[in-house]
Structures are given as structure tokens and as C-alpha cells.
PDB file of C-alpha atoms in Angstrom:
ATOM      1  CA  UNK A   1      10.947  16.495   6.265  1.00 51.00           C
ATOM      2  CA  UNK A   2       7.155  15.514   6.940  1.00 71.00           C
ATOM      3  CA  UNK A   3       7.497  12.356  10.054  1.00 94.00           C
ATOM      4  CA  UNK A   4       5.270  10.458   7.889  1.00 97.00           C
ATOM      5  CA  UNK A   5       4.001   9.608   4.286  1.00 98.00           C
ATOM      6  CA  UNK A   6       1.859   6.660   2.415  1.00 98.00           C
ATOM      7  CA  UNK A   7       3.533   4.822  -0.512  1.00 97.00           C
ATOM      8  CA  UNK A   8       1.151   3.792  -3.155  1.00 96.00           C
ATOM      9  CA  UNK A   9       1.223   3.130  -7.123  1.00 93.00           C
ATOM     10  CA  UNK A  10      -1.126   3.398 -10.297  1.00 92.00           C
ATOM     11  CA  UNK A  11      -0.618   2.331 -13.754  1.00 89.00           C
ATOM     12  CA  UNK A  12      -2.839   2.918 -17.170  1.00 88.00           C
ATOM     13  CA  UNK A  13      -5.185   0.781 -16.428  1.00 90.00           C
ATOM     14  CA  UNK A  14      -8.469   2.664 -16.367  1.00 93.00           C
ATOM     15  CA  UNK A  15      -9.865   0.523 -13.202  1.00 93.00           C
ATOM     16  CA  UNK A  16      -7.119   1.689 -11.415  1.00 92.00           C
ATOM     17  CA  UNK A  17      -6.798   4.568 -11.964  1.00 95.00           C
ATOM     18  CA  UNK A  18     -10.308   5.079 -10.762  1.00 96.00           C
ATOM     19  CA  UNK A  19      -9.062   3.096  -7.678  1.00 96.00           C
ATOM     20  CA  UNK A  20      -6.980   5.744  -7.321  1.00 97.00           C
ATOM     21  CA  UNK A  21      -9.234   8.941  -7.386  1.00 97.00           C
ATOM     22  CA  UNK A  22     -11.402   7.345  -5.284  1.00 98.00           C
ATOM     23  CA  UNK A  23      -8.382   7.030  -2.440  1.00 98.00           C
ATOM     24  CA  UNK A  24      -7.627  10.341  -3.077  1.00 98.00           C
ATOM     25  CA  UNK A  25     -10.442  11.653  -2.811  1.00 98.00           C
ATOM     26  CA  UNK A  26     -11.516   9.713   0.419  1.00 98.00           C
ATOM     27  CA  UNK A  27      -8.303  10.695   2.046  1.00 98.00           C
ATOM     28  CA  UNK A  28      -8.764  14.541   1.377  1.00 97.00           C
ATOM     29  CA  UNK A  29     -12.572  14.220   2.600  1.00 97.00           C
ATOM     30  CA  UNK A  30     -11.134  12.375   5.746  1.00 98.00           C
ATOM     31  CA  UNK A  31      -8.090  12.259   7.080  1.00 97.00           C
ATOM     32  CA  UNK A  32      -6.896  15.457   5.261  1.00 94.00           C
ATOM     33  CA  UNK A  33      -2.799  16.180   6.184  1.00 92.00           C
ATOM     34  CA  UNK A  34      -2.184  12.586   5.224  1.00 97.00           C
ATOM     35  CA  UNK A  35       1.495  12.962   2.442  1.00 97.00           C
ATOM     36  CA  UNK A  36       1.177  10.450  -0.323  1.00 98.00           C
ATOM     37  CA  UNK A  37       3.645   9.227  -2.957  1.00 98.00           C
ATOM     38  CA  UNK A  38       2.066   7.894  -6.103  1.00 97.00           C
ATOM     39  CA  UNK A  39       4.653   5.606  -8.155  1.00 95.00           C
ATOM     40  CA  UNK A  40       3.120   6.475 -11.494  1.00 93.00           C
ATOM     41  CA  UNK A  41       3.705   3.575 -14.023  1.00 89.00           C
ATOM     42  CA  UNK A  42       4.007   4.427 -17.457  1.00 87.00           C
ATOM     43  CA  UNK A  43       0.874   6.936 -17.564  1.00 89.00           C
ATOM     44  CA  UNK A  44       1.894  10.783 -17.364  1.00 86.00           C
ATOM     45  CA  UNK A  45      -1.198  12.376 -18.217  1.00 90.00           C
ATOM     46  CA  UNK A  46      -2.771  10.967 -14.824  1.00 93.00           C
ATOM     47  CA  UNK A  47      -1.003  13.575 -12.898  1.00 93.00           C
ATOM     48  CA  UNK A  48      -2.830  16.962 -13.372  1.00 93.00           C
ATOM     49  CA  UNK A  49      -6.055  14.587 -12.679  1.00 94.00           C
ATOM     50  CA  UNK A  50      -4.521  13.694  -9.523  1.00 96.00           C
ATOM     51  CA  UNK A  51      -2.984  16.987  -8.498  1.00 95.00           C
ATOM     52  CA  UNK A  52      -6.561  18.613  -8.929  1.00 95.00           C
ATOM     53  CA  UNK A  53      -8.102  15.958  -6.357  1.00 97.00           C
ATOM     54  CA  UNK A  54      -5.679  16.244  -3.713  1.00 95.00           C
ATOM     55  CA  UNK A  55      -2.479  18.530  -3.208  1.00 93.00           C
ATOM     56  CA  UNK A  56      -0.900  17.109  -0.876  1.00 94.00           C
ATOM     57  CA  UNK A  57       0.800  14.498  -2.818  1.00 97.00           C
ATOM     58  CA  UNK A  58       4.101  14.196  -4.973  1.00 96.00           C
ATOM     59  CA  UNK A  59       3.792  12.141  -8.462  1.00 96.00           C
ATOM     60  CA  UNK A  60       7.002   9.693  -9.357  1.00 95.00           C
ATOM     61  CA  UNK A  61       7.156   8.287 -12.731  1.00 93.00           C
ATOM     62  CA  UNK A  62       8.183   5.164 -13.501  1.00 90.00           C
ATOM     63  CA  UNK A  63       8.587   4.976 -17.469  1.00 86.00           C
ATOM     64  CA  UNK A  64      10.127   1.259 -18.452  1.00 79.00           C
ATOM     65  CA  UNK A  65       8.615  -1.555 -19.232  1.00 76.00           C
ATOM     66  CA  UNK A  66       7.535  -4.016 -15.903  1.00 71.00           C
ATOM     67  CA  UNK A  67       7.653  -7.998 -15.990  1.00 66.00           C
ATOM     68  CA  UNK A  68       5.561  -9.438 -13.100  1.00 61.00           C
ATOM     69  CA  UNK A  69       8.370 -10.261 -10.778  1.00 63.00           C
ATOM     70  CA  UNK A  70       9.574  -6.531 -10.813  1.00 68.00           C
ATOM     71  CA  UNK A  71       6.135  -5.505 -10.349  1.00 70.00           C
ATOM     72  CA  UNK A  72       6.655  -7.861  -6.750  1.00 68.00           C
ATOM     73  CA  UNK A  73       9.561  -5.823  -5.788  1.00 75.00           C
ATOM     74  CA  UNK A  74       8.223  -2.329  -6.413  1.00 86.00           C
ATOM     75  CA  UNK A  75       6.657  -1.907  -3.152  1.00 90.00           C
ATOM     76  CA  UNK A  76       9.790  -2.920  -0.833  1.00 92.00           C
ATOM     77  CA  UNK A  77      11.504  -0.996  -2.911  1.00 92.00           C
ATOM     78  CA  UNK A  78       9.924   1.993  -2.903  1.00 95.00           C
ATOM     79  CA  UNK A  79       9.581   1.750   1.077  1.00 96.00           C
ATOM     80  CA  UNK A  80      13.617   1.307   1.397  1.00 96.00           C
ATOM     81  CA  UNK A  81      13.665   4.518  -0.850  1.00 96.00           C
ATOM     82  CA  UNK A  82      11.288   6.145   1.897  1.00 97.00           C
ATOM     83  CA  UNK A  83      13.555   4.885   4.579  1.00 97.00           C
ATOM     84  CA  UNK A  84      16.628   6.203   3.143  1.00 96.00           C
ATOM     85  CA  UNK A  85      15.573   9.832   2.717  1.00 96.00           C
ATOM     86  CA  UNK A  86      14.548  10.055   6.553  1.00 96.00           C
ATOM     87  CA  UNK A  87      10.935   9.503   7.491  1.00 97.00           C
ATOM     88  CA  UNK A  88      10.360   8.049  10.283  1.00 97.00           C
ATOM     89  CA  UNK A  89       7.485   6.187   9.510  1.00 98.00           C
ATOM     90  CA  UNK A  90       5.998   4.732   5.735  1.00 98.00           C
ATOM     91  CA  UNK A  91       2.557   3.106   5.084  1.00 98.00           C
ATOM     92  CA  UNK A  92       2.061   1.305   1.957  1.00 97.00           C
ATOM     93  CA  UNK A  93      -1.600   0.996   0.824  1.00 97.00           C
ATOM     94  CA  UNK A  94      -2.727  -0.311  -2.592  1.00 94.00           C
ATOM     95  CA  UNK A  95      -4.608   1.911  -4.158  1.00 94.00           C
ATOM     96  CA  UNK A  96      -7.918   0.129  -3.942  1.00 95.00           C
ATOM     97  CA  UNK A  97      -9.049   1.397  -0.936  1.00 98.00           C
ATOM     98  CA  UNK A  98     -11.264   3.838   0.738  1.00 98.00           C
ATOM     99  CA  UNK A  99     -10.078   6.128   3.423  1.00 98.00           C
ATOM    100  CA  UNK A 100     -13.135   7.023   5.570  1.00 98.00           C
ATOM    101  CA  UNK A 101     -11.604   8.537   8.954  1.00 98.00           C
ATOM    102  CA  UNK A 102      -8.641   9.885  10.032  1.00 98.00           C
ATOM    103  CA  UNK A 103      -5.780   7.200  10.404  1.00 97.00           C
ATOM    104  CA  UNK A 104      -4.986   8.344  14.395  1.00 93.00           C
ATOM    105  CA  UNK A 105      -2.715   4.895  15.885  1.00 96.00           C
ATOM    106  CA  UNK A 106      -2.433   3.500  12.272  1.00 98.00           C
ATOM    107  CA  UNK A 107       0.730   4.739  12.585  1.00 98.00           C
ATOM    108  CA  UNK A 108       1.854   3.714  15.883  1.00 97.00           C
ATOM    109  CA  UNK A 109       4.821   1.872  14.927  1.00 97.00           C
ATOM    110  CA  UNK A 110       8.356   1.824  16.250  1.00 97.00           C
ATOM    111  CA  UNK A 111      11.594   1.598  14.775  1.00 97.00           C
ATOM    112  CA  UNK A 112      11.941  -1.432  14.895  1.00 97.00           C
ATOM    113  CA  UNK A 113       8.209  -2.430  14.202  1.00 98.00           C
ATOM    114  CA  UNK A 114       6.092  -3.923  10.959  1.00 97.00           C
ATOM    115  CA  UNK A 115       2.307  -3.200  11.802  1.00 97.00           C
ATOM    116  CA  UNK A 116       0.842  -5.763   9.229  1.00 96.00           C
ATOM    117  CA  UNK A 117      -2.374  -8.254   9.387  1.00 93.00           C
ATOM    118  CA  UNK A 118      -1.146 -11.464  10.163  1.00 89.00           C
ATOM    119  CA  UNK A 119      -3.084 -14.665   9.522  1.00 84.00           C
ATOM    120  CA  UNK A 120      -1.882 -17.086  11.709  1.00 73.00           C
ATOM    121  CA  UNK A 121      -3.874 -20.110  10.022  1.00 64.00           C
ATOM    122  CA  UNK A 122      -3.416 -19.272   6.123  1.00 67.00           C
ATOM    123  CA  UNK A 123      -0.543 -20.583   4.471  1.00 64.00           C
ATOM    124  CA  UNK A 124       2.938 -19.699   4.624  1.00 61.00           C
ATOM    125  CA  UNK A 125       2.626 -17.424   1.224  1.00 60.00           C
ATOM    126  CA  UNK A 126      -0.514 -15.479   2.437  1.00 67.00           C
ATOM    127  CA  UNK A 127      -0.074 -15.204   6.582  1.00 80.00           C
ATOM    128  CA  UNK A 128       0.634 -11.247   5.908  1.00 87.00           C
ATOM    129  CA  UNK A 129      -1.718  -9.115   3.810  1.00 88.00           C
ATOM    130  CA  UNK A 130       0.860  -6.631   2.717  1.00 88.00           C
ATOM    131  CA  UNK A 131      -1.880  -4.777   0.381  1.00 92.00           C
ATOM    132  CA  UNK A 132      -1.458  -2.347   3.868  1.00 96.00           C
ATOM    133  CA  UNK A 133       1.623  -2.493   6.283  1.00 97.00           C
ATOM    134  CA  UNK A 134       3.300   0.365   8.295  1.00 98.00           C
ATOM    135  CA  UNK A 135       7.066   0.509   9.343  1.00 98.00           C
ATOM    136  CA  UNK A 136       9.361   2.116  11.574  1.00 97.00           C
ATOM    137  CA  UNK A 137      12.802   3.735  10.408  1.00 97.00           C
ATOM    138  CA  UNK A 138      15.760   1.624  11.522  1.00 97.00           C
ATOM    139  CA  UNK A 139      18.988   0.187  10.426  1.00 96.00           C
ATOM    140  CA  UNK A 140      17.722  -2.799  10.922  1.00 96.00           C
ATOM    141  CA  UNK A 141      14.432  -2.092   9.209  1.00 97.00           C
ATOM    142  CA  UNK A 142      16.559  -0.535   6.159  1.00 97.00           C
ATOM    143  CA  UNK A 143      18.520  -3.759   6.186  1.00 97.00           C
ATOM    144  CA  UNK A 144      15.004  -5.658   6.426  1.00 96.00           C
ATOM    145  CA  UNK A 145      13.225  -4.193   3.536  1.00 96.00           C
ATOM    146  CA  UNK A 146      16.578  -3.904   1.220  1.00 95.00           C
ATOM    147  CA  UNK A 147      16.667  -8.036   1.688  1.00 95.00           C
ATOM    148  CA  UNK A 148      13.129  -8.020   1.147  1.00 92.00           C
ATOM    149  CA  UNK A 149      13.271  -6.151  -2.250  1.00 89.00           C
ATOM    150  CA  UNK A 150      17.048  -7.684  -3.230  1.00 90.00           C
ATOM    151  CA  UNK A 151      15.775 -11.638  -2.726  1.00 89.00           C
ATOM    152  CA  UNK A 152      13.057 -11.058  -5.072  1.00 83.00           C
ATOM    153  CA  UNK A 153      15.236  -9.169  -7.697  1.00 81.00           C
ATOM    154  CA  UNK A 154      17.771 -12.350  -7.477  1.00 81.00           C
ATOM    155  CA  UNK A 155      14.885 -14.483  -8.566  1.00 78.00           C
ATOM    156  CA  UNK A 156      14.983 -16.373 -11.841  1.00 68.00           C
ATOM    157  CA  UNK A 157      11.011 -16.368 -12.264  1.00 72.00           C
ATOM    158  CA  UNK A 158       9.245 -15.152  -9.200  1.00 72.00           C
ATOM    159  CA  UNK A 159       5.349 -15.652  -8.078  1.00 74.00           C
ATOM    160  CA  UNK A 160       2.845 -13.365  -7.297  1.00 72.00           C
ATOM    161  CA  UNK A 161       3.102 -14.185  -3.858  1.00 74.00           C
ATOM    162  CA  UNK A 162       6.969 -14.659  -3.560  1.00 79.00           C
ATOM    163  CA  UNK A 163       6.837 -10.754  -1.928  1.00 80.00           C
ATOM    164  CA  UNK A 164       4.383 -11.545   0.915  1.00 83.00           C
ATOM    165  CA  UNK A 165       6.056 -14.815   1.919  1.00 86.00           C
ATOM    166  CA  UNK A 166       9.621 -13.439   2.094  1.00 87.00           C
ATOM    167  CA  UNK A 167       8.297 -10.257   4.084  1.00 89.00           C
ATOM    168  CA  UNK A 168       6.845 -12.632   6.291  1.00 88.00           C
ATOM    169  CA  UNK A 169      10.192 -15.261   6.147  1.00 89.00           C
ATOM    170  CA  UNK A 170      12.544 -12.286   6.763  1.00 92.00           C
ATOM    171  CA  UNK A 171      11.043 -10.886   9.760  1.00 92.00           C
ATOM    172  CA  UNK A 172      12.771 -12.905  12.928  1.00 85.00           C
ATOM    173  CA  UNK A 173      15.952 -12.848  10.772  1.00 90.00           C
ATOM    174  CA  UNK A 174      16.316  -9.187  10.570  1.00 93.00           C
ATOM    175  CA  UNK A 175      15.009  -8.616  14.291  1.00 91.00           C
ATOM    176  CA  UNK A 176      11.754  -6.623  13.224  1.00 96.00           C
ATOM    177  CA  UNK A 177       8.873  -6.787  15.611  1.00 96.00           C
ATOM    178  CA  UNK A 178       5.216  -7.524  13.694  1.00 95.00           C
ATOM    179  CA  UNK A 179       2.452  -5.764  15.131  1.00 95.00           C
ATOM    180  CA  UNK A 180      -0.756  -7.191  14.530  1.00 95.00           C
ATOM    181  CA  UNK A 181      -3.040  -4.498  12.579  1.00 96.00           C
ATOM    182  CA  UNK A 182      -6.163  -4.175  13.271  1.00 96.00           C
ATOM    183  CA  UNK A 183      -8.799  -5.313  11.194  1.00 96.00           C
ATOM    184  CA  UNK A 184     -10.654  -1.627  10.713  1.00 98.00           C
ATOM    185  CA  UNK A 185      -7.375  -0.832   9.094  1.00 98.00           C
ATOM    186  CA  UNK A 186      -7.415  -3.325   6.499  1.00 97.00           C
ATOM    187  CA  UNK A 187     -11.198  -4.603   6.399  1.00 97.00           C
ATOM    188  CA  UNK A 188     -12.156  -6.456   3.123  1.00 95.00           C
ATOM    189  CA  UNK A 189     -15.400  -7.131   4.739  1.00 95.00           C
ATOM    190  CA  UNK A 190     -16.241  -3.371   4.793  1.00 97.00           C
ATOM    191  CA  UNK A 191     -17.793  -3.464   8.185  1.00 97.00           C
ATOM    192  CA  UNK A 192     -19.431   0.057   9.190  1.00 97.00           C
ATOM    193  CA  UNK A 193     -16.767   1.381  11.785  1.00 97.00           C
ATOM    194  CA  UNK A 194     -13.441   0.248   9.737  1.00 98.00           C
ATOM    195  CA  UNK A 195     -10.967   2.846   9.122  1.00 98.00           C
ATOM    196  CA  UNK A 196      -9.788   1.300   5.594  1.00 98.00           C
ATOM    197  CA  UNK A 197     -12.125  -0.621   3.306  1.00 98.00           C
ATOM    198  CA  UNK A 198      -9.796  -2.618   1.067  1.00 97.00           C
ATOM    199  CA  UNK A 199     -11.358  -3.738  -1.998  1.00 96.00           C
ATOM    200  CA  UNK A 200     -10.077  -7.043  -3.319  1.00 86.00           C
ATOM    201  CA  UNK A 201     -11.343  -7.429  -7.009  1.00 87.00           C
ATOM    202  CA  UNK A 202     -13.733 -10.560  -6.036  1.00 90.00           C
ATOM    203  CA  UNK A 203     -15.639  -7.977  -3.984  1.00 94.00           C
ATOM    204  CA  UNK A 204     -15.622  -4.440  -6.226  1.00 95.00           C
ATOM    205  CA  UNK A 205     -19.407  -5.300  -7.133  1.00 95.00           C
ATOM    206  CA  UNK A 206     -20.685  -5.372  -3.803  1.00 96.00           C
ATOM    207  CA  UNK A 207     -23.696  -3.113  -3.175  1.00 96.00           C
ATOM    208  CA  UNK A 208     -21.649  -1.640   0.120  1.00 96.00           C
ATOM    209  CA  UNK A 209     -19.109  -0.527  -1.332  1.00 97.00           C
ATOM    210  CA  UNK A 210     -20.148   0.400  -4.673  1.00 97.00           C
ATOM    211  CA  UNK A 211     -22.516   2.735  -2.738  1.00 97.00           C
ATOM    212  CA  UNK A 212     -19.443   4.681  -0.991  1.00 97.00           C
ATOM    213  CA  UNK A 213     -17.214   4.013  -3.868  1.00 98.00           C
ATOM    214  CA  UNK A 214     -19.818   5.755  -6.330  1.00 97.00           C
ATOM    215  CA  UNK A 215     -19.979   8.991  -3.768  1.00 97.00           C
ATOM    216  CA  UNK A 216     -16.221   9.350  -4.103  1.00 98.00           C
ATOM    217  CA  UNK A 217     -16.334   8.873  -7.563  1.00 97.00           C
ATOM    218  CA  UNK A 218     -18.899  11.040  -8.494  1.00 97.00           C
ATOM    219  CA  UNK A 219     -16.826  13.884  -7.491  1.00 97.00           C
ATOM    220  CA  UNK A 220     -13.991  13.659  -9.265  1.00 94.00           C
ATOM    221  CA  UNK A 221     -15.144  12.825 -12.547  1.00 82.00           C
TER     222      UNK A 221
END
């Protein structure tokens, strides 16, 4: 059983799926060794694509129709999954990112630990950016995420951000330590030394990152 492996998802959505070559590609050209999981959400014909970019993933399909509060849940689910078959450490990462070194103390979590960005001074709904988190393997971590996942599931009619703001809520409950990540791990801003350029859709036109995006791109067409 590999010690560590990165959680992500794509659907049939062409932009994302792009998204998602890109990452692949990224990660192969830099921090090759890196295990990935791609939830793949009602599009099978995405995974010889993928497969050809980077080996060293495994493909999950999801085929059922999603409503937007079990889209919330899909990530804390699939890290409690994670958890439960052994590995001792899971990243989740949205797909719209570029990988552009190797990850070295990204994963310097421990058992007990949530490495997340946390901002202190944004609302209660948006302190953690959970578009990029890392956990430890614990009981009380298992017992952490399952609450996470099962709050959102009880739900009537949840929010887009009802995930982040429970993850956030359930932290000093379940006795989980957050570790602030740094910045170059989750950088929006795409500064020239991050780790992780995270793309948020506001920003996919910028000449920066179209001009690394593009090079990624380019090769995997």
C-alpha cells in the first residue's frame, strides 16, 4: 500500500477536463511518483486520455446522476474512503491546478493533523480553502471526515459552501490539529516560486497562467 496518494475528480465538462490534463501532465513533468485517484463523473471515455498522460494513476467511476449538495460531499467522502483502506496520508486537490515542483513537506502532516489554508479574517463559510487540504490517518481523523461527509448528506438543501464551513466547524470537536499551509501550496496569485498554482475561474484568462497552462496543454492534445 503506497504511504500516500492525491484525491481529485473530473466530470464531462470539456473545461475540466482540460483542467485535468493539464494537472496531469504538470505532475508527471514535476513531481513524478506522486499516486492520484481521479473520481470520474459520468464520462468513461476520459480514461484512456488520462492513462496515456500519466500512469501512475487509478480511474473510479462514478455513473449516477449528482444534485449539488452531493456534489459537496464527494470530496470528504472520498477522503474517508482513502482513510479506510490504509494510507497514511491523502491530499485532495481540485483539478484546476498546476503542479510545477515536487510536493517535498506538502505532506508533512500527522495523524492527527489537517494542513489547510486558513483565513483567519474571511467569514465563517470561507476561513478554509479546501480546493487543497492534506490529512493524517487517525481514528479520530476517520471519525472527523465521516461527520464531515454524514452532516452534509443529512441536509435538506445544502450550499455550496456548507462543506468548507463544517470542515472548518468540526475541527476542535473531533480533536484534529489545522496546520496552516503555506501559500506556495495553494497560490491563486501564481507567484513565481509557488509549488501549486490554483486557478479559480475569475483568474483562468490571466496572461501568467495561460502562458504555463498553454505549455502543458500543448502536449497532451
Amino acid at each position: 500500500m503506497k504511504k500516500t496518494i492525491i484525491l481529485t475528480t473530473v466530470n464531462d465538462n470539456l473545461y475540466y477536463q482540460n483542467n485535468m490534463k493539464v494537472f496531469l501532465q504538470s505532475l508527471k513533468e514535476n513531481a513524478a511518483g506522486e499516486f492520484v485517484r481521479i473520481y470520474v463523473v459520468n464520462n468513461e471515455k476520459i480514461e484512456c486520455e488520462l492513462k496515456k498522460i500519466n500512469k501512475n494513476i487509478e480511474i473510479k467511476h462514478i455513473n449516477e446522476k449528482l444534485n449539488r449538495s452531493q456534489i459537496i460531499i464527494r470530496n470528504a467522502l472520498y477522503c474517508h474512503e482513502a482513510l479506510k483502506e490504509g494510507y497514511e496520508k491523502v491530499a485532495w486537490i481540485d483539478s484546476d491546478v498546476i503542479i510545477r515542483a515536487k510536493l517535498g513537506d506538502f505532506w508533512d502532516v500527522k495523524p492527527c493533523e489537517l494542513k489547510v489554508i486558513y483565513r483567519r479574517k474571511k467569514k465563517d463559510h470561507i476561513k478554509f480553502q479546501s480546493g487543497v487540504f492534506v490529512i493524517g490517518n487517525s481514528s479520530e481523523m476517520r471519525k472527523y471526515i465521516w461527520k464531515w461527509a454524514k452532516t452534509i448528506i443529512d441536509l435538506k438543501k445544502a450550499k455550496w459552501y456548507d462543506g468548507q464551513e463544517l470542515m472548518c466547524e468540526l475541527v476542535l470537536k473531533y480533536k484534529i490539529k489545522q496546520i496552516d499551509m503555506p501559500i506556495k501550496y495553494n497560490d491563486s496569485k501564481f507567484n513565481a516560486d509557488s509549488v501549486i498554482w490554483h486557478c479559480k475561474s475569475s483568474h483562468f484568462s490571466y496572461e501568467k497562467y495561460q502562458k504555463e497552462y498553454r505549455k502543458y496543454l500543448e502536449v497532451v492534445k
